[in-house]
Amino acid sequence: MDMIDPFGRTISYLRVSVTDRCDFRCTYCMAEDMAFLPKKDLLSLEELDRLCGVFIEKGVRKLRLTGGEPLVRKNIMHLVRQLSRHLESGALEELTLTTNGSQLSRFAAELADFGVKRINVSLDTLDADKFHKITRWGHLGKVLEGIDAAQAAGLKVKLNAVALKDFNDAELPDMMRWAHGRGMDLTVIETMPMGEIDADRTDQYLPLSLLRASLERQFTLTDIPFKTGGPARYVHVAETGGRLGFITPMTHNFCESCNRVRLTCTGTLYMCLGQEDAADLRAPLRASEGNELVAAAIDEAIGRKPKGHDFIIDRRTSRPSVSRHMSVTGG
């Protein structure tokens, strides 16, 4: 039942954006005045659960809930509870979550109770004023409370930071020390040209090759084979004893090992984050009480998975590489 794409890659990782809505408005991700999907267009939690079940039957072993901000979806814990049955049966190896941390103090204990072992928290700065500036609506203290709650619940936390030129590049060494001091990995990510925003991404873009060269003037970084199932390449930092990950869609794409597809809250399946091609799974899902139609639609879509993305950021290319915002597909 494994899903194999045209380039021989086994698709075993599904990322599910349960909502395109978010309680932040991060400047590199979306415009402040966003038009979100009408609620009537969203799949119900029961439909999302059913679709996830079909993917698991077809070989998905790792499932990550994303957004927008997944924890702002009403009754989201009902979906987590339902999906946890696949962990109990052994059909699913891991159920994880990416969050901005704003709601973690409310939900961390429940996530742990339902079998979530680790989460990713997006955090770009530890400076409260800069945090409010970059998120527009967020408050650092609330996120730090959420991280405390997650660790108290026994969840392993990994921090994700988007590297932004002249914003947080000088702060990243201290962020890494802080994260490693609390037993958390840190992954830095290059900004990606997705959706129209109220800024010039050329001004924001920091190649991680430059960041790594800068870090190596202070730290001893050793490449290691550690993997979490995603695209990050990891190094061990001798001075802190922790791990630092690099996600480099711009300077060194990770497409050759891509094992992922992305499902949106409307039932649209994107085979590649950086391409517009997609498949509608909502119509076949709703056309029959059985899963044969949707399973066939998934097979057809996997057969169209491209070799890689075509992300470009430079002065000559002012338009985003894809029109949808990151919040639609959840990164």
PDB file of C-alpha atoms in Angstrom, residues 189-324:
ATOM      1  CA  ILE A 189      14.801  28.287   8.322  1.00  0.00           C
ATOM      2  CA  GLU A 190      15.275  30.424   5.228  1.00  0.00           C
ATOM      3  CA  THR A 191      12.306  32.647   4.403  1.00  0.00           C
ATOM      4  CA  MET A 192      10.305  31.374   1.425  1.00  0.00           C
ATOM      5  CA  PRO A 193       8.601  33.352  -1.381  1.00  0.00           C
ATOM      6  CA  MET A 194       4.996  32.351  -0.687  1.00  0.00           C
ATOM      7  CA  GLY A 195       2.076  34.769  -0.954  1.00  0.00           C
ATOM      8  CA  GLU A 196       1.979  38.555  -1.084  1.00  0.00           C
ATOM      9  CA  ILE A 197       3.150  40.265   2.112  1.00  0.00           C
ATOM     10  CA  ASP A 198       3.633  43.881   3.229  1.00  0.00           C
ATOM     11  CA  ALA A 199       7.418  43.696   2.846  1.00  0.00           C
ATOM     12  CA  ASP A 200      10.202  42.989   0.362  1.00  0.00           C
ATOM     13  CA  ARG A 201      11.465  39.466   0.919  1.00  0.00           C
ATOM     14  CA  THR A 202      14.753  40.395  -0.710  1.00  0.00           C
ATOM     15  CA  ASP A 203      15.378  42.646   2.297  1.00  0.00           C
ATOM     16  CA  GLN A 204      14.455  39.813   4.704  1.00  0.00           C
ATOM     17  CA  TYR A 205      16.298  36.939   3.048  1.00  0.00           C
ATOM     18  CA  LEU A 206      19.354  35.573   4.862  1.00  0.00           C
ATOM     19  CA  PRO A 207      21.092  32.608   3.189  1.00  0.00           C
ATOM     20  CA  LEU A 208      21.850  30.035   5.872  1.00  0.00           C
ATOM     21  CA  SER A 209      25.240  29.390   4.305  1.00  0.00           C
ATOM     22  CA  LEU A 210      26.201  32.867   5.531  1.00  0.00           C
ATOM     23  CA  LEU A 211      24.651  32.242   8.939  1.00  0.00           C
ATOM     24  CA  ARG A 212      26.534  28.968   9.345  1.00  0.00           C
ATOM     25  CA  ALA A 213      29.825  30.628   8.391  1.00  0.00           C
ATOM     26  CA  SER A 214      29.158  33.299  11.016  1.00  0.00           C
ATOM     27  CA  LEU A 215      28.283  30.743  13.693  1.00  0.00           C
ATOM     28  CA  GLU A 216      31.430  28.756  12.963  1.00  0.00           C
ATOM     29  CA  ARG A 217      33.489  31.733  14.105  1.00  0.00           C
ATOM     30  CA  GLN A 218      32.061  31.160  17.605  1.00  0.00           C
ATOM     31  CA  PHE A 219      31.046  27.497  17.718  1.00  0.00           C
ATOM     32  CA  THR A 220      32.300  24.091  16.643  1.00  0.00           C
ATOM     33  CA  LEU A 221      29.635  22.644  14.326  1.00  0.00           C
ATOM     34  CA  THR A 222      29.847  18.994  13.303  1.00  0.00           C
ATOM     35  CA  ASP A 223      27.488  17.498  10.721  1.00  0.00           C
ATOM     36  CA  ILE A 224      25.498  14.562  12.113  1.00  0.00           C
ATOM     37  CA  PRO A 225      23.059  12.118  10.451  1.00  0.00           C
ATOM     38  CA  PHE A 226      20.243  12.852  12.926  1.00  0.00           C
ATOM     39  CA  LYS A 227      16.800  13.098  11.260  1.00  0.00           C
ATOM     40  CA  THR A 228      13.272  13.788  12.475  1.00  0.00           C
ATOM     41  CA  GLY A 229      11.550  12.910   9.206  1.00  0.00           C
ATOM     42  CA  GLY A 230      11.565  16.468   7.885  1.00  0.00           C
ATOM     43  CA  PRO A 231      13.990  18.390   5.671  1.00  0.00           C
ATOM     44  CA  ALA A 232      16.371  19.758   8.330  1.00  0.00           C
ATOM     45  CA  ARG A 233      20.068  18.939   8.209  1.00  0.00           C
ATOM     46  CA  TYR A 234      21.553  18.862  11.699  1.00  0.00           C
ATOM     47  CA  VAL A 235      24.868  19.705  13.317  1.00  0.00           C
ATOM     48  CA  HIS A 236      26.131  19.053  16.829  1.00  0.00           C
ATOM     49  CA  VAL A 237      27.309  22.166  18.654  1.00  0.00           C
ATOM     50  CA  ALA A 238      30.284  21.250  20.817  1.00  0.00           C
ATOM     51  CA  GLU A 239      30.095  24.283  23.089  1.00  0.00           C
ATOM     52  CA  THR A 240      26.432  23.775  24.051  1.00  0.00           C
ATOM     53  CA  GLY A 241      26.044  20.025  23.598  1.00  0.00           C
ATOM     54  CA  GLY A 242      22.855  20.596  21.595  1.00  0.00           C
ATOM     55  CA  ARG A 243      21.641  20.154  18.037  1.00  0.00           C
ATOM     56  CA  LEU A 244      21.144  22.898  15.470  1.00  0.00           C
ATOM     57  CA  GLY A 245      19.131  22.274  12.308  1.00  0.00           C
ATOM     58  CA  PHE A 246      19.218  24.091   8.980  1.00  0.00           C
ATOM     59  CA  ILE A 247      16.241  24.125   6.586  1.00  0.00           C
ATOM     60  CA  THR A 248      17.490  25.577   3.315  1.00  0.00           C
ATOM     61  CA  PRO A 249      14.827  25.617   0.582  1.00  0.00           C
ATOM     62  CA  MET A 250      16.625  28.463  -1.189  1.00  0.00           C
ATOM     63  CA  THR A 251      20.371  27.748  -0.966  1.00  0.00           C
ATOM     64  CA  HIS A 252      20.310  23.939  -0.866  1.00  0.00           C
ATOM     65  CA  ASN A 253      16.930  22.418  -1.562  1.00  0.00           C
ATOM     66  CA  PHE A 254      16.000  19.120   0.047  1.00  0.00           C
ATOM     67  CA  CYS A 255      13.753  17.836  -2.723  1.00  0.00           C
ATOM     68  CA  GLU A 256      15.723  14.694  -3.525  1.00  0.00           C
ATOM     69  CA  SER A 257      14.647  13.133  -0.225  1.00  0.00           C
ATOM     70  CA  CYS A 258      11.125  14.596  -0.011  1.00  0.00           C
ATOM     71  CA  ASN A 259       8.724  12.151   1.634  1.00  0.00           C
ATOM     72  CA  ARG A 260       5.936  14.665   2.269  1.00  0.00           C
ATOM     73  CA  VAL A 261       2.602  15.833   0.948  1.00  0.00           C
ATOM     74  CA  ARG A 262       0.376  18.542   2.399  1.00  0.00           C
ATOM     75  CA  LEU A 263      -3.380  18.513   2.950  1.00  0.00           C
ATOM     76  CA  THR A 264      -5.255  21.760   3.526  1.00  0.00           C
ATOM     77  CA  CYS A 265      -8.353  22.354   5.627  1.00  0.00           C
ATOM     78  CA  THR A 266     -10.435  22.475   2.432  1.00  0.00           C
ATOM     79  CA  GLY A 267      -9.335  19.015   1.294  1.00  0.00           C
ATOM     80  CA  THR A 268      -6.805  20.254  -1.263  1.00  0.00           C
ATOM     81  CA  LEU A 269      -3.683  18.120  -1.543  1.00  0.00           C
ATOM     82  CA  TYR A 270      -0.432  19.849  -2.490  1.00  0.00           C
ATOM     83  CA  MET A 271       2.245  17.448  -3.633  1.00  0.00           C
ATOM     84  CA  CYS A 272       4.935  20.143  -3.320  1.00  0.00           C
ATOM     85  CA  LEU A 273       5.101  23.212  -1.077  1.00  0.00           C
ATOM     86  CA  GLY A 274       6.713  25.233  -3.852  1.00  0.00           C
ATOM     87  CA  GLN A 275       4.402  24.346  -6.760  1.00  0.00           C
ATOM     88  CA  GLU A 276       0.823  25.337  -7.533  1.00  0.00           C
ATOM     89  CA  ASP A 277      -0.322  21.911  -8.766  1.00  0.00           C
ATOM     90  CA  ALA A 278      -2.867  20.363  -6.412  1.00  0.00           C
ATOM     91  CA  ALA A 279      -5.598  17.736  -6.192  1.00  0.00           C
ATOM     92  CA  ASP A 280      -9.118  18.127  -4.851  1.00  0.00           C
ATOM     93  CA  LEU A 281      -9.884  15.400  -2.323  1.00  0.00           C
ATOM     94  CA  ARG A 282     -13.026  16.998  -0.906  1.00  0.00           C
ATOM     95  CA  ALA A 283     -15.235  16.080  -3.872  1.00  0.00           C
ATOM     96  CA  PRO A 284     -14.338  12.359  -3.952  1.00  0.00           C
ATOM     97  CA  LEU A 285     -14.468  12.232  -0.152  1.00  0.00           C
ATOM     98  CA  ARG A 286     -18.041  13.525  -0.143  1.00  0.00           C
ATOM     99  CA  ALA A 287     -19.156  11.560  -3.211  1.00  0.00           C
ATOM    100  CA  SER A 288     -19.220   8.209  -1.439  1.00  0.00           C
ATOM    101  CA  GLU A 289     -19.403   6.742   2.028  1.00  0.00           C
ATOM    102  CA  GLY A 290     -16.594   4.392   1.058  1.00  0.00           C
ATOM    103  CA  ASN A 291     -12.994   5.441   0.530  1.00  0.00           C
ATOM    104  CA  GLU A 292     -12.344   3.979  -2.932  1.00  0.00           C
ATOM    105  CA  LEU A 293     -12.836   7.256  -4.804  1.00  0.00           C
ATOM    106  CA  VAL A 294     -10.635   9.311  -2.511  1.00  0.00           C
ATOM    107  CA  ALA A 295      -7.967   6.587  -2.466  1.00  0.00           C
ATOM    108  CA  ALA A 296      -7.885   6.655  -6.263  1.00  0.00           C
ATOM    109  CA  ALA A 297      -7.637  10.462  -6.239  1.00  0.00           C
ATOM    110  CA  ILE A 298      -4.679  10.243  -3.862  1.00  0.00           C
ATOM    111  CA  ASP A 299      -2.945   7.708  -6.115  1.00  0.00           C
ATOM    112  CA  GLU A 300      -3.447   9.965  -9.139  1.00  0.00           C
ATOM    113  CA  ALA A 301      -2.050  12.956  -7.219  1.00  0.00           C
ATOM    114  CA  ILE A 302       1.042  11.110  -5.971  1.00  0.00           C
ATOM    115  CA  GLY A 303       1.689  10.183  -9.600  1.00  0.00           C
ATOM    116  CA  ARG A 304       2.019  13.930 -10.337  1.00  0.00           C
ATOM    117  CA  LYS A 305       4.395  14.796  -7.482  1.00  0.00           C
ATOM    118  CA  PRO A 306       7.128  16.954  -9.063  1.00  0.00           C
ATOM    119  CA  LYS A 307      10.850  16.483  -8.672  1.00  0.00           C
ATOM    120  CA  GLY A 308      11.221  19.726  -6.735  1.00  0.00           C
ATOM    121  CA  HIS A 309      10.264  23.332  -6.195  1.00  0.00           C
ATOM    122  CA  ASP A 310      11.351  26.495  -8.034  1.00  0.00           C
ATOM    123  CA  PHE A 311      11.710  29.014  -5.198  1.00  0.00           C
ATOM    124  CA  ILE A 312      13.559  32.203  -6.174  1.00  0.00           C
ATOM    125  CA  ILE A 313      14.256  35.361  -4.167  1.00  0.00           C
ATOM    126  CA  ASP A 314      16.144  38.144  -5.923  1.00  0.00           C
ATOM    127  CA  ARG A 315      15.695  41.751  -7.017  1.00  0.00           C
ATOM    128  CA  ARG A 316      14.489  40.715 -10.478  1.00  0.00           C
ATOM    129  CA  THR A 317      11.764  38.440  -9.060  1.00  0.00           C
ATOM    130  CA  SER A 318       9.520  40.599  -6.911  1.00  0.00           C
ATOM    131  CA  ARG A 319       6.482  38.339  -7.194  1.00  0.00           C
ATOM    132  CA  PRO A 320       6.175  35.331  -4.854  1.00  0.00           C
ATOM    133  CA  SER A 321       7.008  31.960  -6.387  1.00  0.00           C
ATOM    134  CA  VAL A 322       3.562  30.672  -5.391  1.00  0.00           C
ATOM    135  CA  SER A 323       0.488  32.805  -4.776  1.00  0.00           C
ATOM    136  CA  ARG A 324      -0.840  31.043  -1.662  1.00  0.00           C
TER     137      ARG A 324
END
